[in-house]
Coordinates of N, CA and C in Angstrom, one line a residue:
Chain N
X1 N 1.0 -1.2 0.2 CA 0.0 0.1 0.0 C 0.9 1.3 0.1
X2 N 0.5 2.1 -0.7 CA 1.2 3.4 -0.7 C 1.1 4.3 0.5
X3 N 2.2 4.8 0.9 CA 2.2 5.8 2.3 C 1.6 7.1 1.9
X4 N 1.9 7.9 2.8 CA 1.5 9.4 2.5 C 2.3 10.1 1.5
X5 N 1.7 10.6 0.6 CA 2.3 11.2 -0.6 C 2.2 12.6 -0.6
X6 N 3.1 13.5 -1.0 CA 3.2 14.9 -1.1 C 3.7 15.4 -2.4
X7 N 3.2 16.6 -2.7 CA 3.7 17.1 -3.9 C 3.6 18.7 -4.0
X8 N 4.6 19.3 -4.5 CA 5.7 18.8 -5.0 C 6.7 18.6 -3.9
X9 N 7.8 17.9 -4.4 CA 9.0 17.5 -3.6 C 9.8 18.7 -3.1
X10 N 10.0 19.5 -4.2 CA 10.8 20.7 -3.8 C 10.1 21.9 -4.5
X11 N 10.3 23.1 -4.0 CA 9.8 24.3 -4.7 C 10.5 25.5 -4.3
X12 N 10.7 26.4 -5.2 CA 11.4 27.7 -4.9 C 10.4 28.7 -5.3
X13 N 10.2 29.7 -4.4 CA 9.4 30.9 -4.5 C 10.2 32.0 -4.1
X14 N 9.5 33.2 -4.6 CA 10.2 34.5 -4.1 C 9.2 35.2 -3.1
X15 N 9.8 36.1 -2.4 CA 9.0 36.6 -1.3 C 7.7 37.4 -1.9
X16 N 6.7 37.2 -1.2 CA 5.4 37.8 -1.6 C 4.5 36.9 -2.5
X17 N 5.0 35.8 -3.0 CA 4.3 34.8 -3.8 C 3.5 34.1 -2.9
X18 N 2.6 33.2 -3.6 CA 1.8 32.2 -3.0 C 2.2 30.7 -3.2
X19 N 1.8 29.9 -2.3 CA 2.3 28.5 -2.6 C 1.1 27.6 -2.2
X20 N 0.9 26.5 -3.0 CA -0.1 25.6 -2.6 C 0.7 24.2 -2.6
X21 N 0.6 23.5 -1.4 CA 1.2 22.1 -1.1 C 0.0 21.1 -1.2
X22 N 0.4 19.9 -1.5 CA -0.6 19.0 -1.6 C -0.2 17.6 -1.0
X23 N -1.2 16.9 -0.3 CA -1.1 15.8 0.5 C -2.2 14.7 0.2
X24 N -1.8 13.4 0.0 CA -2.7 12.5 -0.1 C -2.4 11.4 1.1
X25 N -3.3 11.2 2.0 CA -3.1 10.4 3.1 C -3.1 8.9 2.7
X26 N -2.8 8.1 3.6 CA -2.8 6.6 3.4 C -4.2 6.2 3.2
X27 N -4.5 5.2 2.4 CA -6.0 5.0 2.1 C -6.7 4.6 3.2
X28 N -7.8 5.2 3.5 CA -8.6 4.8 4.7 C -8.4 5.7 5.9
X29 N -7.3 6.6 5.7 CA -7.0 7.4 6.9 C -8.0 8.8 6.6
X30 N -8.5 9.3 7.7 CA -9.6 10.3 7.4 C -9.0 11.6 8.1
X31 N -7.9 11.5 8.7 CA -7.4 12.8 9.3 C -5.9 13.1 8.8
X32 N -5.8 14.4 8.4 CA -4.5 14.8 7.9 C -4.0 16.0 8.8
X33 N -2.7 16.1 9.0 CA -2.2 17.1 9.8 C -1.0 17.8 9.1
X34 N -0.7 19.0 9.2 CA 0.4 19.8 8.4 C 1.4 20.1 9.6
X35 N 2.5 20.0 9.4 CA 3.7 20.5 10.2 C 4.7 21.3 9.4
X36 N 5.4 22.3 10.1 CA 6.4 23.1 9.5 C 7.7 22.6 10.3
X37 N 8.8 22.4 9.6 CA 10.1 22.0 10.1 C 11.1 23.0 9.6
X38 N 11.6 23.8 10.3 CA 12.8 24.7 10.1 C 13.9 24.0 10.3
X39 N 15.0 24.2 9.6 CA 16.2 23.6 9.7 C 16.8 23.7 11.3
X40 N 17.1 22.7 11.9 CA 17.6 22.5 13.2 C 16.5 22.6 14.3
X41 N 15.3 22.4 13.8 CA 14.3 22.3 14.8 C 13.3 21.2 14.7
X42 N 12.6 20.8 15.6 CA 11.5 19.8 15.4 C 10.4 20.3 14.6
X43 N 9.5 19.4 14.1 CA 8.3 20.0 13.2 C 7.5 20.8 14.2
X44 N 6.6 21.7 13.7 CA 5.8 22.5 14.5 C 4.5 22.4 13.9
X45 N 3.3 22.1 14.6 CA 2.2 21.9 14.1 C 1.4 23.1 13.5
X46 N 0.8 22.9 12.3 CA 0.1 24.0 11.8 C -1.5 23.9 11.7
X47 N -1.9 22.6 11.2 CA -3.3 22.3 11.3 C -3.6 20.9 11.3
X48 N -4.7 20.6 11.9 CA -5.3 19.2 11.6 C -6.6 19.2 10.9
X49 N -6.9 18.5 10.1 CA -8.3 18.2 9.5 C -8.8 16.9 9.7
X50 N -10.1 16.8 10.0 CA -10.5 15.5 10.0 C -12.2 15.6 9.5
X51 N -12.4 14.5 8.6 CA -13.6 14.6 7.9 C -14.1 16.0 7.2
X52 N -12.9 16.6 6.7 CA -13.0 17.8 6.1 C -13.2 19.1 6.9
X53 N -13.1 18.9 8.3 CA -13.3 20.0 9.2 C -12.1 20.3 10.0
X54 N -11.7 21.6 10.1 CA -10.5 21.8 11.0 C -10.7 21.5 12.4
X55 N -9.8 20.6 12.8 CA -9.9 20.1 14.2 C -8.8 20.8 15.2
X56 N -7.8 21.5 14.6 CA -6.7 22.1 15.5 C -5.9 23.0 14.5
X57 N -5.6 24.1 15.3 CA -4.7 25.0 14.5 C -3.6 25.3 15.4
X58 N -2.3 25.5 14.9 CA -1.2 25.9 15.7 C -1.0 27.5 15.6
X59 N 0.1 27.9 16.2 CA 0.4 29.3 16.3 C 0.9 29.8 14.9
X60 N 0.3 29.9 13.9 CA 0.8 30.5 12.7 C -0.2 31.5 12.2
X61 N 0.3 32.5 11.5 CA -0.6 33.7 11.0 C -1.6 33.2 10.0
X62 N -2.5 34.1 9.8 CA -3.5 33.9 8.9 C -3.2 33.7 7.4
X63 N -1.8 34.0 7.1 CA -1.3 33.6 5.7 C -1.3 32.0 5.4
X64 N -1.4 31.5 6.5 CA -1.4 29.9 6.2 C -2.9 29.5 6.4
X65 N -3.3 28.7 5.3 CA -4.7 28.0 5.4 C -4.7 26.7 4.9
X66 N -5.6 26.0 5.0 CA -5.6 24.7 4.5 C -7.0 24.1 4.2
X67 N -7.3 23.0 3.7 CA -8.6 22.4 3.4 C -8.4 21.0 3.2
X68 N -9.5 20.3 3.4 CA -9.5 18.7 3.2 C -10.7 18.5 2.2
X69 N -10.4 17.6 1.2 CA -11.3 17.3 0.3 C -12.2 16.0 0.5
X70 N -13.3 15.8 0.0 CA -14.0 14.6 0.1 C -13.2 13.4 0.0
X71 N -12.2 13.3 -0.8 CA -11.3 12.1 -0.9 C -10.3 12.2 0.3
X72 N -10.3 12.9 1.1 CA -9.5 13.2 2.4 C -7.9 13.6 2.1
X73 N -7.8 13.8 0.8 CA -6.5 14.7 0.5 C -6.6 16.1 0.9
X74 N -5.5 16.9 1.0 CA -5.5 18.0 1.8 C -4.5 19.1 1.1
X75 N -4.8 20.2 1.0 CA -4.0 21.2 0.5 C -3.6 22.2 1.6
X76 N -2.2 22.8 1.7 CA -1.9 23.9 2.5 C -1.5 25.0 1.6
X77 N -2.1 26.1 1.9 CA -1.8 27.4 1.2 C -1.1 28.3 2.0
X78 N 0.0 28.9 1.5 CA 0.6 30.0 2.2 C 0.7 31.2 1.2
X79 N 0.2 32.3 1.8 CA 0.2 33.5 1.0 C 1.2 34.6 1.4
X80 N 1.6 35.5 0.5 CA 2.7 36.6 0.9 C 3.7 36.0 1.6
X81 N 4.4 35.0 1.0 CA 5.5 34.2 1.3 C 6.7 35.2 2.0
X82 N 7.2 34.8 3.1 CA 8.4 35.3 3.7 C 9.6 34.5 3.7
X83 N 10.7 35.2 3.9 CA 11.9 34.4 3.9 C 11.9 33.1 5.0
X84 N 11.3 33.6 6.0 CA 11.2 32.7 7.3 C 10.3 31.5 7.0
X85 N 9.5 31.6 5.8 CA 8.6 30.6 5.6 C 9.4 29.2 4.9
X86 N 10.6 29.4 4.5 CA 11.4 28.5 4.0 C 11.6 27.3 5.2
X87 N 11.2 26.1 4.7 CA 11.3 25.1 5.6 C 10.8 23.7 4.9
X88 N 10.7 22.7 5.6 CA 10.2 21.4 5.1 C 8.8 21.3 5.7
X89 N 7.8 21.1 4.8 CA 6.5 21.1 5.2 C 6.0 19.6 5.1
X90 N 5.7 19.1 6.2 CA 5.2 17.7 6.4 C 3.7 17.5 6.6
X91 N 3.3 16.5 5.9 CA 1.9 16.2 6.1 C 1.8 14.8 6.8
X92 N 0.9 14.5 7.6 CA 0.8 13.3 8.5 C -0.5 12.9 8.4
X93 N -0.8 11.6 8.1 CA -2.1 11.1 8.2 C -2.3 10.0 9.3
X94 N -3.7 10.1 9.9 CA -3.9 9.0 10.9 C -5.4 8.5 10.5
X95 N -5.7 7.3 11.3 CA -7.0 7.0 10.9 C -8.2 7.8 11.4
X96 N -8.0 8.3 12.6 CA -9.0 9.1 13.3 C -8.4 10.4 13.8
X97 N -9.2 11.0 14.7 CA -8.9 12.4 15.1 C -8.2 12.4 16.4
X98 N -7.7 11.4 16.9 CA -7.3 11.5 18.2 C -7.6 10.4 19.2
X99 N -8.6 9.5 19.0 CA -8.9 8.6 19.9 C -7.9 7.5 20.0
X100 N -7.8 6.8 21.1 CA -6.8 6.1 21.4 C -6.9 4.7 20.5
X101 N -5.8 4.3 19.9 CA -5.9 3.3 18.9 C -5.9 3.9 17.3
X102 N -6.3 5.1 17.2 CA -6.5 5.4 15.9 C -5.7 6.7 15.5
X103 N -4.8 7.1 16.5 CA -4.1 8.4 16.4 C -2.7 8.4 15.8
X104 N -2.1 7.2 15.8 CA -0.9 7.2 15.2 C -0.6 7.8 14.0
X105 N 0.2 8.8 13.8 CA 0.4 9.4 12.6 C 1.7 9.1 11.8
X106 N 1.4 9.0 10.5 CA 2.4 8.4 9.5 C 2.7 9.8 8.7
X107 N 4.0 10.0 8.6 CA 4.5 11.4 7.9 C 4.8 11.0 6.2
X108 N 4.4 12.0 5.5 CA 4.9 12.0 4.2 C 6.4 12.4 4.1
X109 N 6.9 12.4 2.9 CA 8.4 12.7 2.8 C 8.5 14.3 2.8
X110 N 7.4 14.9 2.6 CA 7.6 16.5 2.9 C 7.8 17.2 1.5
X111 N 7.5 18.5 1.6 CA 7.8 19.5 0.5 C 8.8 20.3 1.1
X112 N 10.0 20.5 0.4 CA 10.9 21.5 0.8 C 10.7 22.8 0.1
X113 N 10.3 23.8 0.8 CA 10.1 25.2 0.2 C 11.3 26.0 0.5
X114 N 11.7 26.7 -0.5 CA 12.7 27.7 -0.4 C 12.2 29.0 -0.9
X115 N 12.2 30.2 0.1 CA 11.8 31.4 -0.4 C 12.9 32.2 -0.7
X116 N 13.0 32.8 -1.7 CA 14.3 33.8 -2.1 C 13.8 35.1 -2.0
Chain Q
X1 N 9.5 29.1 28.4 CA 10.0 27.8 28.4 C 9.3 26.8 27.2
X2 N 10.1 26.2 26.6 CA 9.6 25.2 25.5 C 8.8 24.2 26.1
X3 N 7.8 23.8 25.2 CA 6.8 22.8 25.6 C 7.4 21.5 25.9
X4 N 8.4 21.2 25.0 CA 9.2 20.0 25.1 C 10.8 20.2 24.8
X5 N 11.6 19.8 25.8 CA 13.0 20.3 25.7 C 14.0 19.1 25.7
X6 N 15.0 19.0 24.8 CA 15.8 18.1 24.6 C 17.2 18.7 24.4
X7 N 18.3 17.8 25.0 CA 19.5 18.3 24.6 C 19.8 18.1 23.1
X8 N 20.2 19.0 22.4 CA 20.4 18.8 20.9 C 21.6 18.1 20.3
X9 N 22.5 17.8 21.3 CA 23.7 17.1 21.0 C 24.5 17.8 20.1
X10 N 25.4 17.3 19.1 CA 25.3 15.9 18.9 C 26.0 15.0 19.8
X11 N 25.5 13.6 20.0 CA 26.2 12.6 20.7 C 26.9 11.8 19.8
X12 N 28.1 11.8 19.9 CA 29.1 10.8 19.1 C 29.5 9.8 19.8
X13 N 29.1 8.5 19.7 CA 29.5 7.3 20.4 C 30.0 6.2 19.5
X14 N 30.8 5.5 20.1 CA 31.5 4.3 19.4 C 30.4 3.2 19.1
X15 N 30.5 2.5 18.1 CA 29.7 1.3 17.8 C 29.6 0.4 19.2
X16 N 28.5 -0.2 19.5 CA 28.4 -1.0 20.7 C 28.1 -0.3 22.0
X17 N 28.3 1.0 22.0 CA 28.0 1.7 23.3 C 26.5 1.8 23.6
X18 N 26.3 2.3 24.8 CA 24.9 2.6 25.2 C 24.7 4.0 25.5
X19 N 23.7 4.4 24.9 CA 23.5 6.0 25.1 C 22.1 6.2 25.4
X20 N 21.9 7.4 26.3 CA 20.6 7.7 26.7 C 20.3 9.1 26.4
X21 N 19.0 9.2 26.1 CA 18.6 10.6 25.7 C 17.4 10.9 26.7
X22 N 17.4 12.3 27.1 CA 16.5 12.7 28.0 C 15.4 13.9 27.4
X23 N 14.5 14.1 28.1 CA 13.6 15.0 27.5 C 12.6 15.5 28.6
X24 N 12.3 16.8 28.7 CA 11.3 17.0 29.7 C 10.2 17.7 28.7
X25 N 8.9 17.7 29.4 CA 7.7 18.5 28.9 C 7.1 19.3 29.9
X26 N 6.4 20.3 29.5 CA 5.9 21.3 30.5 C 4.5 21.2 30.8
X27 N 3.7 20.6 30.0 CA 2.2 20.4 30.2 C 1.9 19.3 31.0
X28 N 1.5 19.3 32.3 CA 1.5 18.1 33.0 C 0.2 17.4 32.6
X29 N -0.8 17.9 31.9 CA -2.0 17.3 31.3 C -1.8 16.4 30.1
X30 N -0.5 16.4 29.7 CA -0.2 15.6 28.5 C -0.6 14.1 28.6
X31 N -1.1 13.5 27.7 CA -1.5 12.1 27.9 C -0.8 11.1 26.9
X32 N -0.2 11.4 26.1 CA 0.7 10.6 25.1 C 2.1 11.0 24.8
X33 N 3.0 10.0 24.8 CA 4.3 10.4 24.6 C 5.1 9.5 23.5
X34 N 6.0 10.0 22.8 CA 6.5 9.1 21.9 C 8.0 9.5 21.6
X35 N 8.8 8.5 21.0 CA 10.0 8.8 20.4 C 10.0 8.6 18.8
X36 N 10.3 9.5 18.1 CA 10.4 9.6 16.7 C 11.9 9.6 16.3
X37 N 12.2 8.9 15.2 CA 13.4 8.9 14.5 C 13.3 9.8 13.2
X38 N 14.3 10.4 13.0 CA 14.4 11.2 11.7 C 15.8 11.3 11.1
X39 N 15.9 10.4 9.9 CA 17.1 10.4 9.2 C 17.3 11.7 8.4
X40 N 18.5 12.0 8.1 CA 18.9 13.4 7.5 C 18.0 13.5 6.2
X41 N 17.3 14.7 6.2 CA 16.5 15.1 5.0 C 15.2 14.2 4.7
X42 N 15.0 13.4 5.7 CA 13.7 12.5 5.7 C 12.7 12.8 6.5
X43 N 11.6 12.1 6.6 CA 10.5 12.4 7.2 C 10.5 11.7 8.8
X44 N 10.1 12.1 9.7 CA 10.1 11.5 11.1 C 9.1 10.2 11.0
X45 N 9.8 9.3 11.7 CA 9.2 7.9 11.7 C 9.0 7.4 13.1
X46 N 7.9 6.8 13.7 CA 7.5 6.5 15.0 C 8.6 5.4 15.3
X47 N 9.4 5.6 16.4 CA 10.3 4.6 16.9 C 9.5 3.7 18.0
X48 N 9.0 4.5 18.9 CA 8.1 3.7 19.9 C 7.2 4.8 20.7
X49 N 6.1 4.3 21.2 CA 5.4 5.0 22.2 C 6.1 4.8 23.7
X50 N 5.7 5.6 24.6 CA 6.4 5.6 25.8 C 5.1 5.5 26.8
X51 N 5.3 4.5 27.7 CA 4.3 4.3 28.7 C 4.8 4.5 30.1
X52 N 4.0 4.7 31.1 CA 4.3 5.0 32.5 C 5.2 3.7 33.0
X53 N 4.8 2.6 32.5 CA 5.3 1.3 33.0 C 6.6 1.1 32.4
X54 N 7.0 1.8 31.5 CA 8.3 1.7 30.7 C 8.0 0.6 29.6
X55 N 8.7 0.5 28.6 CA 8.6 -0.4 27.6 C 9.9 -0.4 26.9
X56 N 10.0 -1.7 26.2 CA 11.4 -2.2 25.6 C 10.9 -2.8 24.1
X57 N 11.8 -2.3 23.3 CA 11.6 -2.9 21.9 C 13.1 -3.3 21.4
X58 N 13.5 -4.5 21.7 CA 14.7 -4.9 21.3 C 15.9 -4.2 22.0
X59 N 16.7 -3.3 21.4 CA 17.6 -2.6 22.1 C 17.3 -1.3 22.6
X60 N 16.0 -0.9 22.3 CA 15.6 0.4 22.8 C 14.7 0.2 23.9
X61 N 14.9 1.1 24.9 CA 14.0 1.1 26.2 C 13.5 2.5 26.6
X62 N 12.2 2.7 26.6 CA 11.9 4.1 27.0 C 11.1 4.2 28.3
X63 N 11.3 5.3 28.8 CA 10.7 5.3 30.3 C 9.9 6.8 30.4
X64 N 8.9 6.6 31.1 CA 8.2 7.9 31.4 C 8.0 8.2 32.9
X65 N 8.3 9.4 33.3 CA 8.2 9.8 34.8 C 7.2 10.9 34.9
X66 N 5.9 10.7 35.0 CA 4.9 11.7 35.0 C 5.2 12.7 36.0
X67 N 5.6 12.3 37.2 CA 5.7 13.2 38.4 C 6.9 14.2 38.1
X68 N 7.9 13.9 37.3 CA 8.8 14.7 37.0 C 8.8 15.3 35.6
X69 N 7.7 14.8 34.8 CA 7.4 15.2 33.4 C 8.8 15.0 32.6
X70 N 9.2 13.8 32.6 CA 10.5 13.5 32.1 C 10.5 12.1 31.3
X71 N 11.0 12.1 30.2 CA 10.9 11.1 29.3 C 12.3 10.6 28.9
X72 N 12.6 9.4 28.9 CA 14.0 9.0 28.4 C 13.9 7.8 27.4
X73 N 15.0 7.8 26.6 CA 15.3 6.7 25.6 C 16.7 6.1 25.8
X74 N 16.8 4.8 25.9 CA 18.0 4.3 26.1 C 18.2 3.4 24.8
X75 N 19.4 3.3 24.2 CA 19.6 2.6 23.2 C 21.0 1.8 23.6
X76 N 20.9 0.4 23.5 CA 21.8 -0.4 24.0 C 22.7 -1.0 22.6
X77 N 23.9 -1.5 22.8 CA 24.7 -1.9 21.6 C 24.3 -1.2 20.4
X78 N 24.7 0.2 20.5 CA 24.3 0.9 19.3 C 25.0 0.5 18.0
X79 N 24.3 0.7 16.8 CA 24.6 0.3 15.6 C 25.0 1.5 14.8
X80 N 25.7 1.4 13.7 CA 26.0 2.5 12.7 C 24.7 3.0 12.2
X81 N 23.7 2.3 12.0 CA 22.4 2.5 11.4 C 21.6 3.1 12.5
X82 N 22.1 3.4 13.6 CA 21.2 4.1 14.5 C 21.5 5.5 14.4
X83 N 22.5 6.0 13.7 CA 22.8 7.4 13.5 C 21.5 8.2 12.9
X84 N 21.2 9.1 13.7 CA 19.9 9.8 13.2 C 19.5 10.9 14.2
X85 N 18.5 11.6 14.1 CA 18.1 12.6 15.0 C 16.9 11.9 15.8
X86 N 16.9 11.8 17.1 CA 15.8 11.4 17.7 C 15.0 12.4 18.5
X87 N 13.7 12.6 18.0 CA 12.7 13.5 18.5 C 11.8 13.1 19.6
X88 N 11.9 13.7 20.6 CA 10.9 13.5 21.7 C 9.7 14.3 21.5
X89 N 8.4 13.5 21.6 CA 7.1 14.0 21.0 C 6.0 13.7 22.2
X90 N 5.4 15.0 22.2 CA 4.1 14.7 23.3 C 2.9 14.9 22.6
X91 N 1.9 14.1 22.7 CA 0.7 14.1 22.0 C -0.3 15.2 22.6
X92 N -1.3 15.4 22.0 CA -2.3 16.4 22.5 C -3.0 16.1 23.7
X93 N -3.5 17.2 24.5 CA -4.3 16.8 25.7 C -5.7 16.9 25.2
X94 N -6.5 16.2 25.8 CA -8.0 16.3 25.4 C -8.3 15.9 24.0
X95 N -7.7 14.9 23.5 CA -8.0 14.5 22.1 C -7.3 15.3 21.0
X96 N -7.6 15.0 19.8 CA -6.9 15.7 18.7 C -5.6 15.2 18.4
X97 N -5.0 15.4 17.3 CA -3.9 14.7 16.7 C -2.5 15.6 17.0
X98 N -2.7 16.8 17.5 CA -1.5 17.7 17.6 C -0.3 17.1 18.3
X99 N 0.7 16.9 17.7 CA 2.0 16.5 18.3 C 2.9 17.6 18.5
X100 N 3.4 17.7 19.7 CA 4.5 18.7 19.9 C 5.8 18.0 20.0
X101 N 6.7 18.6 19.1 CA 8.1 17.9 18.9 C 9.1 18.8 19.7
X102 N 10.2 18.1 20.4 CA 11.3 18.7 20.7 C 12.2 18.9 19.7
X103 N 13.2 19.5 19.9 CA 14.1 20.2 18.7 C 15.1 18.8 18.2
X104 N 14.9 17.8 18.9 CA 15.7 16.6 18.4 C 17.1 16.5 19.0
X105 N 17.5 15.3 19.2 CA 19.0 15.1 19.6 C 19.6 14.3 18.6
X106 N 20.7 14.8 18.1 CA 21.5 14.1 16.9 C 22.4 13.0 17.5
X107 N 22.3 11.8 17.0 CA 23.2 10.6 17.5 C 24.1 10.4 16.2
X108 N 25.4 10.3 16.4 CA 26.2 9.8 15.5 C 27.0 8.6 16.0
X109 N 26.9 7.4 15.6 CA 27.5 6.3 15.9 C 28.7 5.9 14.9
X110 N 30.0 5.9 15.5 CA 31.1 5.7 14.8 C 31.7 4.5 15.2
X111 N 32.5 4.1 14.0 CA 33.3 2.7 14.1 C 34.5 3.0 15.3

């Protein structure tokens, strides 16, 4: 079975541009979470979506938005890119929204975003 | 204070050594705890969950001390392939999937 897939793998943008990152969860998983990992740091939680509804939001500005589609895939959008948005963006999928036994998260390979 | 704190390392150890990683967390209401492993330029992968009773998986032993809000990971008989960054992770309180990661501890196992 395919794991979590993300596209694109790498992306270069300039300041002020907008970017859309995509994630397909493991088949049967209904929850998708997004994380930002800056070099030298651990991943930081951005959003969680479950059954197309936002279930959690981290401490990120409104320039960051996301959505989940009926097939449980998800997009992360970042507007007005800043140099500090350069990072590895990770998507994680899980069966459920946090109930015991359903919450193990499986990470995709990430999208490496560089903002120049 | 960071929610999850770890010594960033690096820890350089010879093959066969025993190495211990420590981690503290600030939210006493946290309910779930994990160690993830992340290889260079790869995604994090779950190494093991951590339980109050302690748990072992082969050469890896994890311990949780809720009173001290302290989590540990012990790796015995370290292998070259254990070289990676080890991330201490605390799960969300009150449900939800939010994971809070430490900065990670880098391990280099050498010949």
